[in-house]
Coordinates of C-alpha atoms in Angstrom, one line a residue:
X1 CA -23.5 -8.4 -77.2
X2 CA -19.4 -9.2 -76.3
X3 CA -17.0 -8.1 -79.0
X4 CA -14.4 -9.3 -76.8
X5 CA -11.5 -11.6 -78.2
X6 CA -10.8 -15.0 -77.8
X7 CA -7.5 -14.5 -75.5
X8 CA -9.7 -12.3 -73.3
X9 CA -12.7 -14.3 -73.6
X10 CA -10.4 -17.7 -72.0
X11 CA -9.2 -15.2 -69.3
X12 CA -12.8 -14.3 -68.2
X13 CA -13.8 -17.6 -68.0
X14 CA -11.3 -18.8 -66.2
X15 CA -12.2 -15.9 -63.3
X16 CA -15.7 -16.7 -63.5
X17 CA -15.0 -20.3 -62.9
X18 CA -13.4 -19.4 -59.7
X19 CA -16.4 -18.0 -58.8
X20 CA -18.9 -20.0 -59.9
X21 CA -22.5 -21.3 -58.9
X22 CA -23.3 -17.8 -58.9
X23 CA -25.8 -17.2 -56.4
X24 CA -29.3 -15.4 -58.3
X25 CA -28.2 -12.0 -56.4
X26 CA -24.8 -11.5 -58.2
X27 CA -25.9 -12.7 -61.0
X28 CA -29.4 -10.4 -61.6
X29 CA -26.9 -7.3 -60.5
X30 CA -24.4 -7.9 -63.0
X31 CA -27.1 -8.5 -66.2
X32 CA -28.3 -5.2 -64.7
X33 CA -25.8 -3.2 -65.1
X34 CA -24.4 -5.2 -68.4
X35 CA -27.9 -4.0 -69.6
X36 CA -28.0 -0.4 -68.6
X37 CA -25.0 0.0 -70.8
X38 CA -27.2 0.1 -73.4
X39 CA -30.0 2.6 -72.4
X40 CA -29.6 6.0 -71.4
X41 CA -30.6 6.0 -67.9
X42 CA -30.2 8.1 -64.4
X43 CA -27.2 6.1 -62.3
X44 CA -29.3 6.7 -59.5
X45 CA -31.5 4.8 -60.9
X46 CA -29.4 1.4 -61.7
X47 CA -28.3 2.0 -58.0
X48 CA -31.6 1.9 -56.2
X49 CA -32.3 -0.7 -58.5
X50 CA -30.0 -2.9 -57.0
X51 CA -31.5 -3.3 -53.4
X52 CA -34.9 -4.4 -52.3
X53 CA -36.9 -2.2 -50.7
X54 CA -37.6 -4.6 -47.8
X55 CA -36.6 -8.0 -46.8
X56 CA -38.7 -9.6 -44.0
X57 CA -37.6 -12.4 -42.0
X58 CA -39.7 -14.2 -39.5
X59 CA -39.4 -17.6 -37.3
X60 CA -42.5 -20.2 -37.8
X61 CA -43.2 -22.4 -35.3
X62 CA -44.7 -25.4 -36.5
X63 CA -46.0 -28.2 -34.2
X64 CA -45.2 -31.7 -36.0
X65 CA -47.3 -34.2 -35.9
X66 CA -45.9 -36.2 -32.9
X67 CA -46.3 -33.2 -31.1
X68 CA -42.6 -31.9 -30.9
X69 CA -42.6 -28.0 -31.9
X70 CA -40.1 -26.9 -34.9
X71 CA -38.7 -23.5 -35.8
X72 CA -38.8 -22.7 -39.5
X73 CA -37.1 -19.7 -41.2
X74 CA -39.2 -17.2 -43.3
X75 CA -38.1 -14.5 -45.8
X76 CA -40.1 -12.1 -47.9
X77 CA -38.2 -10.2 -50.0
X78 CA -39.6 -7.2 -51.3
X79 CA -37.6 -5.2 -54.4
X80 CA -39.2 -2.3 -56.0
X81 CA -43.2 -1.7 -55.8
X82 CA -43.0 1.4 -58.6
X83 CA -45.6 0.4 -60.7
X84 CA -47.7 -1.3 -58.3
X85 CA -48.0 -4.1 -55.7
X86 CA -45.0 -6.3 -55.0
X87 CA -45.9 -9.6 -57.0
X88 CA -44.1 -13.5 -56.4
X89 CA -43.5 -16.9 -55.2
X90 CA -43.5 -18.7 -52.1
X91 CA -41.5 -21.0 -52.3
X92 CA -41.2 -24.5 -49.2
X93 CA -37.8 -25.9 -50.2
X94 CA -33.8 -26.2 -48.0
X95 CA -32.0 -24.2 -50.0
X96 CA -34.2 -20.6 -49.5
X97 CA -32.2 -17.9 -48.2
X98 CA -32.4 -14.2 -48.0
X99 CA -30.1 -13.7 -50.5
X100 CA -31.9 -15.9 -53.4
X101 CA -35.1 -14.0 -52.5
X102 CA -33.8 -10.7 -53.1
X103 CA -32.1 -12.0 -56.1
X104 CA -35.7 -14.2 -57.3
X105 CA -37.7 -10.5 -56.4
X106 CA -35.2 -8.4 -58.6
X107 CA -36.5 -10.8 -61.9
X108 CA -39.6 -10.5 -60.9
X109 CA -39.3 -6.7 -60.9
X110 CA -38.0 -6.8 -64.8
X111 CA -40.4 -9.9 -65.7
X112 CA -43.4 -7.7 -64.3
X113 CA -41.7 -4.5 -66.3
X114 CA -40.9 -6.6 -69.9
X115 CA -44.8 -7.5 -69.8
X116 CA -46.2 -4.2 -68.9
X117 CA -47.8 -5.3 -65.8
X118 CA -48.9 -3.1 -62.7
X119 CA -46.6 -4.5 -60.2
X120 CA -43.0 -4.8 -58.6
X121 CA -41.2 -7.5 -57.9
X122 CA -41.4 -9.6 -54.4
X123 CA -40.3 -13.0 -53.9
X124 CA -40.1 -15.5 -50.5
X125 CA -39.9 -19.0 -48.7
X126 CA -39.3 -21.0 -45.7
X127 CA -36.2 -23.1 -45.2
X128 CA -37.7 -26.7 -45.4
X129 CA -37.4 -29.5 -47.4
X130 CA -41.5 -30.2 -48.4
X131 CA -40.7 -33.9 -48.5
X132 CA -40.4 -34.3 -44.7
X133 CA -43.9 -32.5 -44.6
X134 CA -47.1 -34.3 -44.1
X135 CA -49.8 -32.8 -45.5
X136 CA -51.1 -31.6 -42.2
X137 CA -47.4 -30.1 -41.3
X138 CA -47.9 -28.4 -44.6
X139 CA -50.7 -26.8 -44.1
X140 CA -50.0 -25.6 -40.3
X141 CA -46.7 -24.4 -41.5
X142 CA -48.7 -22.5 -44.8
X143 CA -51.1 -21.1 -42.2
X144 CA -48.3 -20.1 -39.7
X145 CA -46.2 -18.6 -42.1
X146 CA -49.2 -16.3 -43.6
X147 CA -49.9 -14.4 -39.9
X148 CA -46.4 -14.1 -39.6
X149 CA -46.5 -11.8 -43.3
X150 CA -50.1 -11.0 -42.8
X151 CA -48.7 -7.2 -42.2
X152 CA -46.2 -7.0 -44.9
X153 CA -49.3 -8.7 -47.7
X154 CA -52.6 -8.3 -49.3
X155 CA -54.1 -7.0 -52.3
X156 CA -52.8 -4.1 -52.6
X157 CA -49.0 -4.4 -50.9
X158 CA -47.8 -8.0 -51.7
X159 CA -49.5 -10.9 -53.4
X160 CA -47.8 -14.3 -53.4
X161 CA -48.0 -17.1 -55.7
X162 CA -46.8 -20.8 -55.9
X163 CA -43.3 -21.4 -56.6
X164 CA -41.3 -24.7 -55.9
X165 CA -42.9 -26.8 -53.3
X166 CA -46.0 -25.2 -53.1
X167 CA -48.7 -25.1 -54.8
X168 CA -52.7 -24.0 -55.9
X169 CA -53.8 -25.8 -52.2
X170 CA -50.9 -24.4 -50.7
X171 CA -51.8 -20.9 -52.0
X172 CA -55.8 -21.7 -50.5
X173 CA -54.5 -22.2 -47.3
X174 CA -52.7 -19.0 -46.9
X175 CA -55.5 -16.7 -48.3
X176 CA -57.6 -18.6 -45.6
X177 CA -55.2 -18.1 -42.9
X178 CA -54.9 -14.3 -44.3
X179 CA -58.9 -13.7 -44.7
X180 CA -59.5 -15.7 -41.4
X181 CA -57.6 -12.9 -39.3
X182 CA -58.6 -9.7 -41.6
X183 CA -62.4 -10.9 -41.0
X184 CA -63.4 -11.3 -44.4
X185 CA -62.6 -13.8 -47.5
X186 CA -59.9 -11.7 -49.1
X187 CA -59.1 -14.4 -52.7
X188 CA -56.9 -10.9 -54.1
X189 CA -54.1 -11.5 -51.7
X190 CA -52.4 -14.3 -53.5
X191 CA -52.7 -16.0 -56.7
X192 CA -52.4 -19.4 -58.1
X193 CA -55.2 -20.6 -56.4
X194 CA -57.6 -23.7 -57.5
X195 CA -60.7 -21.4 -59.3
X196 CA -63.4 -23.0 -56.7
X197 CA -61.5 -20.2 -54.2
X198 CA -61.2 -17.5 -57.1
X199 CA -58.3 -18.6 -58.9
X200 CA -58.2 -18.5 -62.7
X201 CA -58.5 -21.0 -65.3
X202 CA -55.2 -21.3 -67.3
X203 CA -53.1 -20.4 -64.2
X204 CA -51.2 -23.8 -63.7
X205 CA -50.1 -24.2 -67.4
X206 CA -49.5 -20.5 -68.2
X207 CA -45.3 -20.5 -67.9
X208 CA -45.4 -23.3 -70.2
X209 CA -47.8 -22.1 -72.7
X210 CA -46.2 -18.8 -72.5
X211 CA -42.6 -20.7 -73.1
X212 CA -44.3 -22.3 -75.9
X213 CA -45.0 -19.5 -77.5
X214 CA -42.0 -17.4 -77.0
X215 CA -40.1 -20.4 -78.8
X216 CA -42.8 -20.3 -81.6
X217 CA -41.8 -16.9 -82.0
X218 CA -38.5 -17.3 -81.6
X219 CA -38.3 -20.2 -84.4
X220 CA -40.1 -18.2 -86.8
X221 CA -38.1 -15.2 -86.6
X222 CA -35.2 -16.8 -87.0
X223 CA -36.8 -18.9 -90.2
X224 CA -37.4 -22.4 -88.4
X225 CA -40.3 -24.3 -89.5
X226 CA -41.6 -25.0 -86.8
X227 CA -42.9 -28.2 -88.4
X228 CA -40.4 -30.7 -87.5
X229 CA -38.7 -28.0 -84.8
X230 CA -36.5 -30.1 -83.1
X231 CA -36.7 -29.8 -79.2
X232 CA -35.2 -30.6 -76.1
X233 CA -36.4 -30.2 -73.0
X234 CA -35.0 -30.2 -69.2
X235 CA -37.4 -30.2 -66.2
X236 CA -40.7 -32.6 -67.0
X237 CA -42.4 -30.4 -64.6
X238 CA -45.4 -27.8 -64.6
X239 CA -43.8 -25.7 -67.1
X240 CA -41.3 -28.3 -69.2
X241 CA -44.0 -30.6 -69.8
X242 CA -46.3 -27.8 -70.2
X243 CA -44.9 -26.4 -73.1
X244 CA -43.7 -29.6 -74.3
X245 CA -47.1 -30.9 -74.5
X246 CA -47.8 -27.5 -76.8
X247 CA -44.8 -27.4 -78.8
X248 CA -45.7 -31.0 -80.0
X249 CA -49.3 -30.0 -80.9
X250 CA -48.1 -27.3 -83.1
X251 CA -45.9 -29.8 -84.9
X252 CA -42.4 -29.7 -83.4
X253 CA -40.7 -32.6 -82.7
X254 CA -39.8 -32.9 -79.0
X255 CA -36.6 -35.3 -79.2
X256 CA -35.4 -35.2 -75.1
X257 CA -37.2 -34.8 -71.7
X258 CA -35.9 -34.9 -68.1
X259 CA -36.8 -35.3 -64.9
X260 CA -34.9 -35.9 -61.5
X261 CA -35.1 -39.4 -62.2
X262 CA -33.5 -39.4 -65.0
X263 CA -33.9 -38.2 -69.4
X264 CA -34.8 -39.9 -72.3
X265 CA -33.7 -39.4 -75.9
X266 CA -35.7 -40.4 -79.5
X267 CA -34.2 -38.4 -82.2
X268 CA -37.5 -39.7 -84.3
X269 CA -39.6 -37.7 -81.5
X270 CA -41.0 -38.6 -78.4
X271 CA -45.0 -38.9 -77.4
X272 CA -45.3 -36.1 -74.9
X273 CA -48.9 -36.5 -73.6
X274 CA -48.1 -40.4 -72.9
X275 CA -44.8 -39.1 -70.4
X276 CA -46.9 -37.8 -67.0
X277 CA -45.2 -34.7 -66.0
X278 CA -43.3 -34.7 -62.5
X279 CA -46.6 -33.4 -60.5
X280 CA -48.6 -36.3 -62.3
X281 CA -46.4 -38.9 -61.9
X282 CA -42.9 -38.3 -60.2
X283 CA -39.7 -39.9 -62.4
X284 CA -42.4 -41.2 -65.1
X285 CA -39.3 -40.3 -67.8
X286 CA -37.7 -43.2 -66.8
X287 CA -39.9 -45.3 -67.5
X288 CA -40.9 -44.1 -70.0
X289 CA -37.6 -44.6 -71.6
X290 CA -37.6 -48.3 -70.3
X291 CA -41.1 -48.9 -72.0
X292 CA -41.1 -47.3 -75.4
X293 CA -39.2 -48.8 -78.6
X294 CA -36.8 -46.1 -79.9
X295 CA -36.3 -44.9 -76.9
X296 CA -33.0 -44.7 -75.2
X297 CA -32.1 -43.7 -71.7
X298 CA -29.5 -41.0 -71.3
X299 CA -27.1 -40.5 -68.2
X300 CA -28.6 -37.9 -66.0
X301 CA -30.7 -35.0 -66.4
X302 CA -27.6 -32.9 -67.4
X303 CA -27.3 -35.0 -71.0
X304 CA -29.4 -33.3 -72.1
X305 CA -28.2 -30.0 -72.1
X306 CA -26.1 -31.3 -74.7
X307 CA -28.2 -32.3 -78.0
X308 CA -27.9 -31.3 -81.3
X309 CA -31.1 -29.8 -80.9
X310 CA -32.6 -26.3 -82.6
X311 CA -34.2 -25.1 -79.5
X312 CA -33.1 -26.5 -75.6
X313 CA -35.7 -25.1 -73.2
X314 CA -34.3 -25.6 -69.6
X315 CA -36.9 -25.6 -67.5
X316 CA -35.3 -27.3 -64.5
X317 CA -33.8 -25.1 -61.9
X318 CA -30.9 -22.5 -62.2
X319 CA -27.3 -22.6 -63.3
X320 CA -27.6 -25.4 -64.9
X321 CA -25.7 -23.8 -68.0
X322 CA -22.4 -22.8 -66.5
X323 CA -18.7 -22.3 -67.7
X324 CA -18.0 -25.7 -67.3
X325 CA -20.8 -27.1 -70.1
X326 CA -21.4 -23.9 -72.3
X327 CA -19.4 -25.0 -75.0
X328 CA -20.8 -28.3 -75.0
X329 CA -24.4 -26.7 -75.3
X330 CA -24.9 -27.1 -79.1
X331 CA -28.6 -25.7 -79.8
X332 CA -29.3 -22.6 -82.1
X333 CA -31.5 -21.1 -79.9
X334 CA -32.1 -21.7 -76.0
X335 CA -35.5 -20.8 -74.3
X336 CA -35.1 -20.1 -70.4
X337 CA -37.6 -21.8 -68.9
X338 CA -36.2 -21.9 -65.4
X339 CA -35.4 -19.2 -63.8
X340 CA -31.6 -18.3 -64.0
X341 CA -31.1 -21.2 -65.9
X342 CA -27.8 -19.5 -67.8
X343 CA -25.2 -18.2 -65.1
X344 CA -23.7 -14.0 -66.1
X345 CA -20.1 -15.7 -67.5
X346 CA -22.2 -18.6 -69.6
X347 CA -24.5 -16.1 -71.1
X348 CA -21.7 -14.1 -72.6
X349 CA -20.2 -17.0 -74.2
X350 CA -23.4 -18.3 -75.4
X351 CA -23.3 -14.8 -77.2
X352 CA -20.1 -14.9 -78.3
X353 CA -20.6 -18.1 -80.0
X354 CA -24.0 -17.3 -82.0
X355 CA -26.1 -19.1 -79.9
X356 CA -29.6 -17.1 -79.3
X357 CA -30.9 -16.9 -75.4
X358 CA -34.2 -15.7 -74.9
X359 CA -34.3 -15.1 -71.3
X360 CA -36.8 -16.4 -68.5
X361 CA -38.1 -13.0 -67.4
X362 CA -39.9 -12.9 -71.2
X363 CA -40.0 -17.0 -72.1
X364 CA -41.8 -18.0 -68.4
X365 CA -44.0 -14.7 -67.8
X366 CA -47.3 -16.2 -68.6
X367 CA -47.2 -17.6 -64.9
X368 CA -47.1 -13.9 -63.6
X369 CA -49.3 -12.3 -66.4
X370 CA -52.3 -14.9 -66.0
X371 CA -51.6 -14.3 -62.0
X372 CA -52.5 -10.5 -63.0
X373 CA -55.8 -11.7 -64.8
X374 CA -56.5 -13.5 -61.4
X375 CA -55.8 -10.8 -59.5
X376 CA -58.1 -8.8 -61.6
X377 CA -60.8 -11.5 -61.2
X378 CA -60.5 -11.6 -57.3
X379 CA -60.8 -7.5 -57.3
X380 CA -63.7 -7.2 -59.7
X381 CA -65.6 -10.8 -58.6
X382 CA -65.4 -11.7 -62.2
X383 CA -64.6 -14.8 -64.0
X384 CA -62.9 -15.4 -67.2
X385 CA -63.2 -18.8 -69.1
X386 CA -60.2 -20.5 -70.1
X387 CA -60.7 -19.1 -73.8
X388 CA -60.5 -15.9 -72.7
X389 CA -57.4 -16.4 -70.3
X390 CA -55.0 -18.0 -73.4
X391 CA -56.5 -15.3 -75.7
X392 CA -55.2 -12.4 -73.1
X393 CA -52.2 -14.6 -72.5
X394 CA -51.3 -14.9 -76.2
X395 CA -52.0 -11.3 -76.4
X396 CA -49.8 -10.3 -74.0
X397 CA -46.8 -12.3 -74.8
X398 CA -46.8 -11.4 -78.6
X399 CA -46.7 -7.7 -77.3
X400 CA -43.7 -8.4 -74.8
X401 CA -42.1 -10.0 -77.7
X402 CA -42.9 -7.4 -79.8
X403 CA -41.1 -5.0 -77.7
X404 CA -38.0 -6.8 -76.6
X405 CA -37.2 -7.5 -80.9
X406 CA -37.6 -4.2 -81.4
X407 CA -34.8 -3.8 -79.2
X408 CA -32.4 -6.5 -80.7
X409 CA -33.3 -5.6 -83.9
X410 CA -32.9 -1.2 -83.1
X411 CA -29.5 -1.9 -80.9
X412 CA -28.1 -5.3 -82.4
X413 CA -27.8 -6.5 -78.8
X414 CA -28.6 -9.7 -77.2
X415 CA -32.6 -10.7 -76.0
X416 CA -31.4 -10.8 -72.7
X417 CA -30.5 -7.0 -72.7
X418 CA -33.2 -6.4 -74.8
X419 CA -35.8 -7.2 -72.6
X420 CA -33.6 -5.6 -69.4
X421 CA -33.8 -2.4 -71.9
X422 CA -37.7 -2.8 -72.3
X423 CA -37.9 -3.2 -68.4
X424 CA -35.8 -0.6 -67.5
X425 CA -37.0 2.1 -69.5
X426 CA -40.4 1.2 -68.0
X427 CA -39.4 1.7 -64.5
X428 CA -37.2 4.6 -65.1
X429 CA -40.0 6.7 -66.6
X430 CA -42.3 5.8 -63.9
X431 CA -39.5 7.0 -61.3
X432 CA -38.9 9.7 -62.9
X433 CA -42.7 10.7 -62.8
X434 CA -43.4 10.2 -59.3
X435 CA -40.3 11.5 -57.8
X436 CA -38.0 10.7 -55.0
X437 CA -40.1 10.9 -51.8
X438 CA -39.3 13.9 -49.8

């Protein structure tokens, strides 16, 4: 946690400001070594730690539907394999580039650490906006684009997963493409896939539940009832409405939701399961707003950052909290939803002012934990019920969270470095154990 002063705490912000959107490289390098301040580990460590092991990049042709042919970019990104497997998203959207994937695969490496799981970190994309797609484009680009990794994947190197604009069909058609050219159905080599192809039940809404119940935690540890919780949430997608839908269940009060369409405010509480998520129903918020008595429209998406809220779950895209709206952020307790939601410089402050940020790589692991209990299904032909999957998942977060307080709580640091303590004291030991090859 920053001791610093106020004088020196105006100067650093007005350098980071300078520098600012910080792209997800710099910014999981610098909570890296912020956080191995705090732990007693080899430098040589940290310093491998800051470079994949791998970054693949490969052209994808795709043949469009009037026939023209189109050159895509491809990236794979592959960090630190460990403790097993590289594990992450694909993700189909314009602003994917080497750099965020390297960045993206470096969380995953600390997400798959804080939660105990066998894997590394790996994260990837093509440069494409999946609006100008038809669904035929998408699928002969998904198709593509898995021969062109088919070497660098598979159940035991690499095993995607659906990130922003793909999804459980997109993830079908790759472990097609894959098993089509390996000569036999191969479901282990990504996950996130509809169960009829061996995915798991639970996947879809597991970084929502799992943000759900990392802000149940979170409210009862700091003494919040969570009965009347109040709760605002960015990003009415998979995961915001997700764990909206859950936190109002459990008897919080969710106050704010967004979309890209637009956000919509009722301090008296809003009826989650009657607003379709983004996947359900694209900018339903709106009208939402338009249609319910009580309800009042706010300005854009970014509004809501701003609530008097207990708990603000951002579950958008990242750096939406930045220098230039931290102080105007006035929640008690923000749950990362998103990944990188909080830029290095707004974190800091956050800290500095008492305001409690428990970050994405423990708040949204259910997405990569139930992935693992897939991955285990597709290995050992085995299906779980969805009972079972939340039962593990619950089992697994309240462990993770377990861990990670006992590091606030043993240090008096922040839950950010806490959980980059957990994860780092994971992978160190498991270097030290297997050595440095020759």
């Amino acid at each position: 946690m920053s001791t610093g002063t106020a004088g020196t705490g105006e100067k650093r912000v007005a350098t980071d400001e300078q520098n600012e959107p910080e792209s997800a490289l710099e910014t999981a390098r610098r909570q890296l070594e912020h956080a191995a301040a705090h732990l007693d580990v080899d430098p040589g460590v940290i310093e491998r730690l800051k470079h994949p092991t791998t970054v693949h990049r490969v052209a994808v042709p795709l043949e469009r539907d009037d026939g023209s042919v189109e050159v895509f970019t491809g990236y794979r990104a592959q960090h630190d394999d460990v403790r097993g497997p590289y594990k992450g998203g694909l993700r189909f959207h314009p602003d994917v580039s080497e750099e965020e994937c390297v960045g993206l695969s470096m969380w995953m490496t600390w997400k798959c650490a804080v939660m105990d799981l066998p894997f590394g970190g790996g994260k990837g994309g093509v440069v494409v906006d999946p609006k100008d797609l038809s669904d035929g484009e998408h699928e002969r680009l998904t198709r593509r684009f898995a021969e062109e990794l088919r070497k660098f994947v598979g159940p035991k190197k690499d095993i995607p997963a659906p990130d922003m604009g793909t999804n459980a069909q997109t993830m079908a058609w790759f472990m097609d493409a894959y098993s089509m050219q390996e000569g036999e159905t191969t479901p282990g080599v990504v996950t996130g896939k509809p169960p009829v192809v061996g995915g798991s039940e639970g996947r879809e809404e597991a970084p929502g539940r799992s943000v759900a119940i990392i802000t149940r935690e979170a409210a009862d540890h700091y003494d919040y009832d969570l009965d009347g919780l109040t709760v605002a949430v960015q990003g009415y997608g998979s995961v915001g409405a997700n764990a909206a839908r859950l936190l109002d269940d459990w008897g919080a009060d969710v106050v704010a939701v967004s979309d890209s369409g637009g956000a919509v405010h009722d301090p008296t509480g809003l009826d989650t399961h009657a607003i379709p998520s983004f996947a359900e129903q694209p900018n339903a918020v709106t009208d939402y707003g338009v249609e319910t008595a009580g309800a009042e429209l706010l300005g854009d998406g970014n509004d809501i950052l701003e609530l008097d809220v207990d708990v603000l779950i951002p579950a958008a895209v990242g750096n939406v909290i930045t220098v230039d709206n931290v102080n105007d952020i006035r929640a008690d307790v923000v749950v990362e939803g998103a990944n990188g939601p909080t830029t290095f410089a707004a974190d800091e402050i956050l800290a500095e002012r008492g305001v409690h940020v428990i970050p994405d790589i423990l708040a949204n692991a259910g997405g990569v934990t139930v992935s693992y209990f897939e991955w285990l299904q597709d290995i050992n032909r085995r299906t779980w019920t969805l009972e079972e999957v939340n039962s593990e998942l619950e089992s697994e977060m309240l462990s993770a969270w377990d861990a990670v307080r006992g590091e606030v709580e043993a240090k008096d640091i922040t839950w950010r470095d806490a959980a980059y303590v957990v994860a780092l004291d994971r992978i160190a030991e498991a270097k030290s154990v297997r050595g440095l090859w020759p």
